[in-house]
Coordinates of C-alpha atoms and ligand atoms in Angstrom, one line a residue:
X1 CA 95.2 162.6 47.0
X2 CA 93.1 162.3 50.3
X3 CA 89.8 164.5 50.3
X4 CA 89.8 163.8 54.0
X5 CA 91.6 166.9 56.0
X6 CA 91.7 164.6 59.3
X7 CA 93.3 161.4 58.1
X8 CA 93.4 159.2 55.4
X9 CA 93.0 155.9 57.1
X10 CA 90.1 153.9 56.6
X11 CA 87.3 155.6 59.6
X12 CA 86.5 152.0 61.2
X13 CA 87.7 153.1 64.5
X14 CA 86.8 155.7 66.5
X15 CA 90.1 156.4 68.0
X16 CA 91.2 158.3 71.5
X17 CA 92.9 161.7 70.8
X18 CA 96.4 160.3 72.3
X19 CA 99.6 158.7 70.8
X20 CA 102.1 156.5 72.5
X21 CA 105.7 156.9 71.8
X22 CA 107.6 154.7 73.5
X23 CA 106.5 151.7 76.3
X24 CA 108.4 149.8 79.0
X25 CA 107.1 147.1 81.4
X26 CA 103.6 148.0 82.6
X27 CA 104.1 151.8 81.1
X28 CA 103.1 153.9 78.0
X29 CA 104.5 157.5 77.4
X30 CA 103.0 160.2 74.9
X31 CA 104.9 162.4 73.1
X32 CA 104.5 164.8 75.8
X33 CA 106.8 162.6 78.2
X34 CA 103.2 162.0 80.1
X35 CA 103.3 158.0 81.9
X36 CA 100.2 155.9 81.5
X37 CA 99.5 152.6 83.1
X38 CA 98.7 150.1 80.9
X39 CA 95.8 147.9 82.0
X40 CA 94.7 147.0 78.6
X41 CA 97.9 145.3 76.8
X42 CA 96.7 146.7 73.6
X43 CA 93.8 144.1 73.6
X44 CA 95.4 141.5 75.7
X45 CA 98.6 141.6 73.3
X46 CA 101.2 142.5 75.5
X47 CA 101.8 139.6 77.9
X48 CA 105.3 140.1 79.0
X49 CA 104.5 144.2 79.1
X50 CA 106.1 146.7 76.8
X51 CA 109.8 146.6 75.4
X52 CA 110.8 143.4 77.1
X53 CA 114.0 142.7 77.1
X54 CA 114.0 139.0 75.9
X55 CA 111.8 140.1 73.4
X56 CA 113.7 142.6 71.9
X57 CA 116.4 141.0 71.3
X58 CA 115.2 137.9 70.1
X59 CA 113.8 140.4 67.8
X60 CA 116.8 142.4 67.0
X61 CA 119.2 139.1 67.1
X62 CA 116.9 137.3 64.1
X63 CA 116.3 140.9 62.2
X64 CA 119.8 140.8 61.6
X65 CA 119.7 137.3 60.2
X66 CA 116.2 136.0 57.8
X67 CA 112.9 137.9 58.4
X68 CA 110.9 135.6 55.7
X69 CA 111.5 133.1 53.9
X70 CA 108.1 131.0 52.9
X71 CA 106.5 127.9 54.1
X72 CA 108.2 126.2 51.1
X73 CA 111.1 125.1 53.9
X74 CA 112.4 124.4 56.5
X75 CA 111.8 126.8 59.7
X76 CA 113.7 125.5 62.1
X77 CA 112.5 127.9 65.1
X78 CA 109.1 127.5 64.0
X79 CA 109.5 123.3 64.4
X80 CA 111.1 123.6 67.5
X81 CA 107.8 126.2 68.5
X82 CA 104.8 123.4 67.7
X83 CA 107.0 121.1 69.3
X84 CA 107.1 122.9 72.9
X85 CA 103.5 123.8 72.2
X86 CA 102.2 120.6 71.4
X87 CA 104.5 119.5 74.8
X88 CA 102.7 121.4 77.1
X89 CA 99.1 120.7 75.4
X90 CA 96.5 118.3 74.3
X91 CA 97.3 119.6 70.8
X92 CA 99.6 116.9 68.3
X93 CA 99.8 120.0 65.4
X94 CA 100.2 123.4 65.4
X95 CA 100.0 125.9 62.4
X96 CA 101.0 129.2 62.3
X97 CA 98.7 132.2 61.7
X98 CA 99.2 136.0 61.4
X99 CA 96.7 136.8 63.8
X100 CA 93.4 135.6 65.3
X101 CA 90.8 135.5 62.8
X102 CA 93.5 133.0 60.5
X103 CA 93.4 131.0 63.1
X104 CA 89.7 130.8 63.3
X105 CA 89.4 130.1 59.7
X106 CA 92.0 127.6 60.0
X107 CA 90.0 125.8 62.5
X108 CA 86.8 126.3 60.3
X109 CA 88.0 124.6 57.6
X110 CA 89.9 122.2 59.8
X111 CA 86.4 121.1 61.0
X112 CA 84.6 121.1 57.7
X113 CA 88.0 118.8 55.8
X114 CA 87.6 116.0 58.8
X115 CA 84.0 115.3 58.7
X116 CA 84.4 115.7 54.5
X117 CA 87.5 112.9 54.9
X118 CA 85.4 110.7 57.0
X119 CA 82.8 110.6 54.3
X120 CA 80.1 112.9 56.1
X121 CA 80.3 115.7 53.7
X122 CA 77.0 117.4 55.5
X123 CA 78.6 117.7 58.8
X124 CA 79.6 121.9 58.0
X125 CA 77.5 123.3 60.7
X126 CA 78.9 124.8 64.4
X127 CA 77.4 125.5 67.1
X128 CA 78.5 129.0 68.2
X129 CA 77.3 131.0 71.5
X130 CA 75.6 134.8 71.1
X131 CA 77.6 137.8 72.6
X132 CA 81.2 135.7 71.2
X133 CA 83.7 137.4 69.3
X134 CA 85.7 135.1 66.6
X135 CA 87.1 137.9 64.4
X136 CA 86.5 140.2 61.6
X137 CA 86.8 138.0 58.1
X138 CA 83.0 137.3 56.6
X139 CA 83.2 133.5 58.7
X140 CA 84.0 134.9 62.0
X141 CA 81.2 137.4 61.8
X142 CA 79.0 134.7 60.8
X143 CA 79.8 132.4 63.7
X144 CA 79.6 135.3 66.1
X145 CA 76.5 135.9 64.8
X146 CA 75.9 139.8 66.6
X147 CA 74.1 142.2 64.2
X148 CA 76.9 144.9 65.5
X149 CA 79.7 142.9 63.3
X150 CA 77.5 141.5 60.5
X151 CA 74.8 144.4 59.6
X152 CA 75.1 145.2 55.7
X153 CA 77.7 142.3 55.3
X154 CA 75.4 139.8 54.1
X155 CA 75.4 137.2 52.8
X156 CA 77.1 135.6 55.2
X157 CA 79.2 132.3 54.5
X158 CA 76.0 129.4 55.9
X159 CA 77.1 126.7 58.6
X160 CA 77.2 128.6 62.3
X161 CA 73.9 127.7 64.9
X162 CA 73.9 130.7 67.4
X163 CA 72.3 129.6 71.1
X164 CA 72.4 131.5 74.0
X165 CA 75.2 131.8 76.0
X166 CA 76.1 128.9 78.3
X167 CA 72.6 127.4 77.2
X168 CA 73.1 123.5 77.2
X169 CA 69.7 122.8 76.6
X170 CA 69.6 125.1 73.4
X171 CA 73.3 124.0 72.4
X172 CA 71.5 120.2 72.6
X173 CA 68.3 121.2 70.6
X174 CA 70.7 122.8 68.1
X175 CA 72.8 119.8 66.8
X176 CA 71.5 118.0 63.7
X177 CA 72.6 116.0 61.1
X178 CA 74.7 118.8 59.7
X179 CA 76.7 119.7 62.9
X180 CA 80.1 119.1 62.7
X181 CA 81.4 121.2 66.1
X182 CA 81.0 123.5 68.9
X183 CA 83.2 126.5 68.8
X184 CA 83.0 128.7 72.0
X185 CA 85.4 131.0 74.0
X186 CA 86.1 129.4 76.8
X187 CA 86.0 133.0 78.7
X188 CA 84.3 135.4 76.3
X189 CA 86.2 138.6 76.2
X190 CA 84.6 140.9 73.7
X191 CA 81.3 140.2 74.9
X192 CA 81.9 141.4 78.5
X193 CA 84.5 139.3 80.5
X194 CA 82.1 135.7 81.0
X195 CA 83.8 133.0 81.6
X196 CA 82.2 129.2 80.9
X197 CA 81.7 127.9 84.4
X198 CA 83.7 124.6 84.2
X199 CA 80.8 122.4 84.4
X200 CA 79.2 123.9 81.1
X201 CA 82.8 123.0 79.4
X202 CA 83.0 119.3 80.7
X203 CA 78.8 119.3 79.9
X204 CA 80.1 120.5 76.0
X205 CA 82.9 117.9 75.7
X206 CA 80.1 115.2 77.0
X207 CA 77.8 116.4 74.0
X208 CA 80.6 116.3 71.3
X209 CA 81.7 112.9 72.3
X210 CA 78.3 111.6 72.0
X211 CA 77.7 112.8 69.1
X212 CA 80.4 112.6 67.3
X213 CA 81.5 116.3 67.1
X214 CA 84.9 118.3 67.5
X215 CA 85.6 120.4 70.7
X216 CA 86.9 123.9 69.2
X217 CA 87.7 126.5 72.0
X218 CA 88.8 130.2 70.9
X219 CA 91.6 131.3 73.3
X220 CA 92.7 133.7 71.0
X221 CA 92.1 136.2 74.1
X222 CA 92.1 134.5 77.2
X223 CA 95.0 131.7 76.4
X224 CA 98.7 131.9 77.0
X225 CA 98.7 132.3 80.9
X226 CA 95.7 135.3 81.1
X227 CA 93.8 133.3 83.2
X228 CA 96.7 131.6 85.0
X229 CA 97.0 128.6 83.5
X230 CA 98.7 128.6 79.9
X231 CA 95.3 127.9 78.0
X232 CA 91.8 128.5 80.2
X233 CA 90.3 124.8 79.0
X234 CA 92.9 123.4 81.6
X235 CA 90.9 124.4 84.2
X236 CA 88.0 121.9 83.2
X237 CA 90.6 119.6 83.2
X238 CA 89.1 118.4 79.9
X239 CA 91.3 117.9 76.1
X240 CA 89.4 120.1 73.2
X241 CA 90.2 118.7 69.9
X242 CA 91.1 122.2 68.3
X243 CA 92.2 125.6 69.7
X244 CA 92.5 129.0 68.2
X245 CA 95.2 131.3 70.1
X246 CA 96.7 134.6 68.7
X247 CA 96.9 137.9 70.9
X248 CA 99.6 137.0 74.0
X249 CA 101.2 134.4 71.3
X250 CA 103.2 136.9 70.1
X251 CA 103.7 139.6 73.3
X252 CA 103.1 142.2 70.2
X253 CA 104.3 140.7 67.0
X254 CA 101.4 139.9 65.0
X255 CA 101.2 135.9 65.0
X256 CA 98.7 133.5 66.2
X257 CA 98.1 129.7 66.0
X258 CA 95.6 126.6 65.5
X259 CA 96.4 123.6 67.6
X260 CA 95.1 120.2 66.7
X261 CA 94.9 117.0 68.0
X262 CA 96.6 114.5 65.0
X263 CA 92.4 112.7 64.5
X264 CA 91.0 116.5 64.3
X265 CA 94.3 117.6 61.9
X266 CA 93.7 114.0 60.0
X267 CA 92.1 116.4 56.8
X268 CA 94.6 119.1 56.5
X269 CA 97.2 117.3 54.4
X270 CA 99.6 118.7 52.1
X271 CA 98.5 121.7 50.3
X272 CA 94.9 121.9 51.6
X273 CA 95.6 124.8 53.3
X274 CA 99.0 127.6 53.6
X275 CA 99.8 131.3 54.3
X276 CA 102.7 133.2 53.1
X277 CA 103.6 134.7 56.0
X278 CA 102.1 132.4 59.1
X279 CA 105.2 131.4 61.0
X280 CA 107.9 133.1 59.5
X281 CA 111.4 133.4 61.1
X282 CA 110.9 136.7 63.2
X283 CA 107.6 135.2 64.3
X284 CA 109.0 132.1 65.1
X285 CA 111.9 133.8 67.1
X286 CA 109.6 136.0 69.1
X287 CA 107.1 133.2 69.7
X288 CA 109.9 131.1 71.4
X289 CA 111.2 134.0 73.5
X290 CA 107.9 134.5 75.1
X291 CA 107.1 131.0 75.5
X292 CA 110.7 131.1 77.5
X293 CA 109.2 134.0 79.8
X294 CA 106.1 132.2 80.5
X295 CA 107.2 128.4 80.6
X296 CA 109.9 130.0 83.5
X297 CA 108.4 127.9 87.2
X298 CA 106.3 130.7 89.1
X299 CA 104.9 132.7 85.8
X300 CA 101.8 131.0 85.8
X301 CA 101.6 131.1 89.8
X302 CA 102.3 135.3 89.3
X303 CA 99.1 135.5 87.5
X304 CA 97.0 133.6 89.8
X305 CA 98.4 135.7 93.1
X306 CA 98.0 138.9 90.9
X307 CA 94.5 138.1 89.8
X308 CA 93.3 137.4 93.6
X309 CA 94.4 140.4 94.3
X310 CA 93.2 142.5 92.0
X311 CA 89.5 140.7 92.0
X312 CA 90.0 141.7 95.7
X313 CA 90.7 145.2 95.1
X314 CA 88.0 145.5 92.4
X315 CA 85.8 143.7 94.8
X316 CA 86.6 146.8 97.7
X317 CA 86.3 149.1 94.6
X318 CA 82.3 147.6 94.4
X319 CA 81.6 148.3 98.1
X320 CA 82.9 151.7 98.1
X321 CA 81.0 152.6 94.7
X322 CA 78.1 150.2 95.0
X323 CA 75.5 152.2 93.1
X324 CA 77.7 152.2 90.3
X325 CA 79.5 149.3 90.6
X326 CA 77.2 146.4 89.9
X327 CA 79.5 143.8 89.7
X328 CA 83.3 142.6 89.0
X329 CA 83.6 139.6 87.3
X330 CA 86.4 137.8 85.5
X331 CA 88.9 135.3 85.5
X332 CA 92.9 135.7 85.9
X333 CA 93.9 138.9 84.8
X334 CA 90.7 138.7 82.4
X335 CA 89.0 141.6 84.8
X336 CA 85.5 143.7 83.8
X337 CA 83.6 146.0 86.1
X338 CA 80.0 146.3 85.5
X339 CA 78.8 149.9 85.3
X340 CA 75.3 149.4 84.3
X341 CA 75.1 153.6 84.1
X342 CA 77.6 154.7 82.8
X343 CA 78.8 154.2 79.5
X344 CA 82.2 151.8 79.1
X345 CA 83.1 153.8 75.9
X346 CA 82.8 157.2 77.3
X347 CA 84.2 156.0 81.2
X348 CA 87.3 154.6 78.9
X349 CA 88.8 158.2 77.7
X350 CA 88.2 159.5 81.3
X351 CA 90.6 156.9 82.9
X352 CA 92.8 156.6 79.8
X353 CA 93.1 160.4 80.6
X354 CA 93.7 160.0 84.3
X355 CA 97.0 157.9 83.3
X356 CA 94.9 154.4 83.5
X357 CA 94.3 152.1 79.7
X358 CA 91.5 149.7 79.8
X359 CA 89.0 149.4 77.5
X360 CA 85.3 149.1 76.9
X361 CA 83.5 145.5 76.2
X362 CA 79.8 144.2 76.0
X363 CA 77.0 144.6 79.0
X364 CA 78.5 147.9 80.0
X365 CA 81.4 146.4 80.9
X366 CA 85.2 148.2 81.6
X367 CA 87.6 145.6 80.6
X368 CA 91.1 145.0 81.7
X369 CA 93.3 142.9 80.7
X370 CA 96.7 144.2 81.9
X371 CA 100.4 142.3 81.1
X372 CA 100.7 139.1 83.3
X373 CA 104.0 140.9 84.3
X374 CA 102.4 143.4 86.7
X375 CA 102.4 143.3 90.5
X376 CA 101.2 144.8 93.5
X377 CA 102.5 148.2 93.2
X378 CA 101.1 148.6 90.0
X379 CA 97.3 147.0 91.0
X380 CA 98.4 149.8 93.8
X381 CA 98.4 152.4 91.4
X382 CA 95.6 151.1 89.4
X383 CA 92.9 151.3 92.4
X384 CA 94.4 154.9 93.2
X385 CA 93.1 156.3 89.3
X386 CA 89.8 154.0 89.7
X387 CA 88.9 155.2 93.2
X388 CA 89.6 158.8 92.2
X389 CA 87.7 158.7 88.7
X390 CA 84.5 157.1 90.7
X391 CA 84.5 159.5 93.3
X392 CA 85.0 162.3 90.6
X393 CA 81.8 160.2 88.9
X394 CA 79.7 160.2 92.4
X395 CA 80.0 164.0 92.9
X396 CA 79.9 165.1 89.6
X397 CA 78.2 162.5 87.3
X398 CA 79.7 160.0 84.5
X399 CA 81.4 161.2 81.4
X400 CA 78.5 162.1 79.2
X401 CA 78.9 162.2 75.5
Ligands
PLP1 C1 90.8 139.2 69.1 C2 90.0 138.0 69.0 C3 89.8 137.3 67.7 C4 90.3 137.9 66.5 O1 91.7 138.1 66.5 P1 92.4 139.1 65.4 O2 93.9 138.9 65.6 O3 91.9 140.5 65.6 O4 92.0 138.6 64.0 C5 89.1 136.2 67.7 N1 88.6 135.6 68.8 C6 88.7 136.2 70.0 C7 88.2 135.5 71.2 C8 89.4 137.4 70.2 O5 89.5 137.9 71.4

């Protein structure tokens, strides 16, 4: 019986006082009929917006037919899914995860079984960044590395060199004999919207090719066509040997992936590693229909016009608000303002209550990260809530907790 009067689920989050009942496109309604505009996409989740029809009944149309059937055979939709994946990237493999943090240890272990098979059993070590985000299981707080996720968690699993963020000099001083990889987000979402410049990401292929490590770039937030191009690394024009990608993957079913060149996939032969449910049919069949949205000629192009335009707007937002607006940064529709006073996790409830869902992240930063689907009318509406709740902020102070 639950001693707890409020609810019974585990207190990890501090939740906001409202529940959505139904969504469609760029809209969430409560139970009271209210509309909010979603700028958030439950974490970056909903790519193709909410209760899409291509979605829903690729959804409906496989429910009726096999929801699970193990990785002991065949999936047929699930080989014809790595195939248009690996078509369209560097990647030669693909396995299929239930969310982000599988994919992360998949890649972890990915690393570790290559360097092992090529007889250099010390090379165990990455080289992570500080402020990243690479999930929640006991390795992904490790490699983060921020006292926030591991505090009273320890011992944490060895093997993950922390540097500064974008430090090439420190990423340098921190490869020795052990170092098997460098695992970074290639635009760090968690931490506060910070993109690699594209020079740092070349600069960090350079360094693994010299020294004989493997390229691992998390996309698990800002892959699948957030910041305009289907994964971010493509705008260094540069091939990683592994990437982790989960969130947009799925436009809301819970699946994510690890993609491998065949050299950095060379370890991870039969039975090394498995999942019972990574891949199954419903995934599989909601994985291609989103892939079918966002392959469509012009998707991609949407996002970059959309992101211009809202950086724009944001940018406007800045000028009119500038003593509380220190900056707008962000790539795609990968968007954070900087509020430097005002705290993101109090500002959050204001707006969510104004009708507007985004989301707090690191460095006082209020993160969006709205469906690629959107367009002008909604950025429209958008500005209308921000310029009203910063006005409302100027004359009357921040939300205060
Ligand atoms: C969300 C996220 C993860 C973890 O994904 P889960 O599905 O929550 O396990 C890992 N890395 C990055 C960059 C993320 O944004």
């Amino acid at each position: 019986m639950s001693s707890n009067p409020e609810s019974a689920m585990l207190p990890t989050y501090r939740r906001m006082p409202v529940a959505f009942e139904r969504g469609e496109g760029m809209r969430l309604f409560d139970g009271d009929g209210k509309s909010y505009l979603d700028f958030y996409s439950g974490i970056g989740v909903m790519c193709l917006g909410h209760s899409h029809p291509t979605l829903v009944n690729a959804l409906k149309n496989q429910a009726e037919k096999l929801w699970h059937v193990s990785n002991l055979y065949q999936i047929p939709e699930g080989e014809r899914l790595a195939a248009r994946l690996a078509d369209v990237t560097f990647a030669d493999y693909v396995f299929f995860t239930n969310s982000g943090a599988e994919s992360i240890e998949c890649a972890i272990k990915m690393v570790r079984k290559y360097h092992n098979d090529k007889g250099d059993k010390g090379k165990y070590r990455m080289v992570t960044m500080a402020s990243a985000f690479h999930g929640r299981t006991l390795a992904g707080i490790a490699a983060a590395g921020q006292e926030k996720l591991t505090k009273g968690f320890e011992p944490l699993p060895d093997g993950f060199d922390v540097v500064p963020f974008g430090d090439l000099d420190a990423v340098k001083a921190a490869i020795g004999p052990n170092t098997g990889a460098i695992m970074v987000e290639t635009v760090q979402g968690e931490g506060g919207i910070r993109p690699l410049p594209v020079e740092t990401l070349r600069a960090l292929r350079q360094i693994c090719d010299d020294h004989g490590l493997l390229l691992v770039f998390d996309e698990i937030q800002c892959g699948m066509g957030r910041t305009g191009k289907l994964f971010a690394y493509e705008w260094a024009d540069i091939t990683p040997d592994i990437v982790t990608c989960a969130k947009g993957i799925g436009g809301g079913f819970p699946m994510g992936a690890c993609l491998a060149t065949k050299e950095a996939a060379s370890g991870m032969t039969a039975g090394t590693h498995g999942t019972t449910y990574g891949g199954n049919p419903l995934a599989m069949a909601v994985g291609n229909a989103v892939l079918d949205e966002m392959l469509k000629p012009g998707f991609l192009d949407h996002v970059q016009e959309m992101s211009s335009l809202l950086l724009g707007r944001l940018g406007a937002l800045q000028q009119r608000y500038p003593d509380m607006i220190a900056e707008v940064r962000g790539t795609g529709l990968m968007v954070g303002i900087r509020t430097p006073d005002i705290e993101p996790r109090l500002a959050v409830p204001d707006l969510v209550s104004r009708g507007l869902c985004a989301a707090p992240a690191g460095e006082n930063v209020i993160r969006m990260l709205p469906p690629l689907i959107l367009t002008e009318t909604d950025i429209d509406d958008a500005m209308e809530i921000l310029d009203k709740a910063f006005a409302d902020w100027q004359s009357n102070g921040a939300p205060t907790g």
